[in-house]
Amino acid sequence: MSTGRAGVTDWAIAVCVAAALLVTGLSGQGPATGLDLIGDALLVAGGLALAVRRRAPIAVLAVTGACAVGYQAAGIDVPAVAYLFAVYAAVRAGHRTVTIVLSVLMLAALPLAALASGLHDTGEAFAQARGALELAWLIAAGAAGEALRQAERRAEEAERTREETARRRADEERLHIARELHDSLTHQISIIKVQAEVAVHVARRRGEQVPEALLAIQEAGREAARELRATLQALRDDDTSPPRGLDHVPELVERARTTGLETTLTIEGQRHDVPAAVSRTVYRIVQESLTNVARHAAAATASVRIDYRPGTLAIRVDDDGTATPGTAPVPGVGLLGMRERVTALGGRLRAEPRSQGGFTVQAELPVDQTS
């Protein structure tokens, strides 16, 4: 259920419970007194508190319990229905121990509240307390909450198992592809590269002019070898090797500086834990962006900015290279790979020339801080 629909449902339940409690309380009253008005207000407050039981189950448990004790002390004999809802919500949220402690206190406080009203003797007070909060109702509410919590946990475990199985299969397929690429392409590209370099070397030793086509083959062979090594490394980067993530971004920046590119790293916002998939994606975005700057941008400076925002992690890599403002970037393999990674996590990616010159890569990745 979405957050918006859940909120509407919670408020609807809270209003209905508050109305039912108030109607029940009013039906048993005579002429209204000041104490009755206080009790009626507590009936309504206890019911409406249920609207936030998902966000603050312990607080709602305490409030509904206090309201039930309060209107019993005011002489209003109404079952603690709101407290039972709160018990269900708290147990479902995993707060079993606190719920048991508060419920024991409730069971002890209700007879005292009935006695404090001055309308009952000791035996009647205990009978009224039992009517207000039957032990069987209390156990049933807690059992229902625990049953649903266990069902949700089993569903989450099943989903996690499916994800782990899919990830393992993807890793196996990735390694299989890496082996196939290595066996089928590495040797052939190496031969092309070596033959081209030998031909260029021989031509220069003889004092002959090296054909442009041969130079192009030589450079293409070198570039293809580099790209293939990078591709194989990416394919082999599975869970058996140390994962690269946010903590390794400073190493990328330092490595870029050693190539002569003046690179800065800025981290903003309050740092918090992020999912491993998000951390790896940030690393890949920064790695690919800085690699593209070094290879193609003819830039002197680059900046990496990581911004921790509520529910979002933003990444921005800028350079002062030769990209022309207003022109669409050519979607190479690296850019397509970044976009696929970001889209798979439900994020957004923007890669384009900057209006003031150079190129920018910006990504926003959602981060669930409650997980």
mmCIF file of C-alpha atoms in Angstrom, residues 37 91 140 203 207 215 219 247 283 286 320-321 325 360:
data_model
loop_
_atom_site.group_PDB
_atom_site.id
_atom_site.type_symbol
_atom_site.label_atom_id
_atom_site.label_comp_id
_atom_site.label_asym_id
_atom_site.label_seq_id
_atom_site.Cartn_x
_atom_site.Cartn_y
_atom_site.Cartn_z
ATOM 1 C CA LEU A 37 -16.609 16.539 29.227
ATOM 2 C CA VAL A 91 3.388 -5.827 18.179
ATOM 3 C CA ALA A 140 -5.921 -11.665 20.624
ATOM 4 C CA ALA A 203 58.411 1.504 -41.783
ATOM 5 C CA GLY A 207 62.652 5.909 -43.357
ATOM 6 C CA LEU A 215 48.588 4.487 -37.773
ATOM 7 C CA GLU A 219 45.735 3.424 -32.352
ATOM 8 C CA ASP A 247 34.413 4.867 0.341
ATOM 9 C CA TYR A 283 31.538 4.614 -7.726
ATOM 10 C CA VAL A 286 32.415 8.797 -10.908
ATOM 11 C CA ASP A 320 36.057 22.412 -18.240
ATOM 12 C CA GLY A 321 36.733 20.451 -21.421
ATOM 13 C CA PRO A 325 27.096 23.851 -25.338
ATOM 14 C CA THR A 360 28.406 17.654 -16.677
#
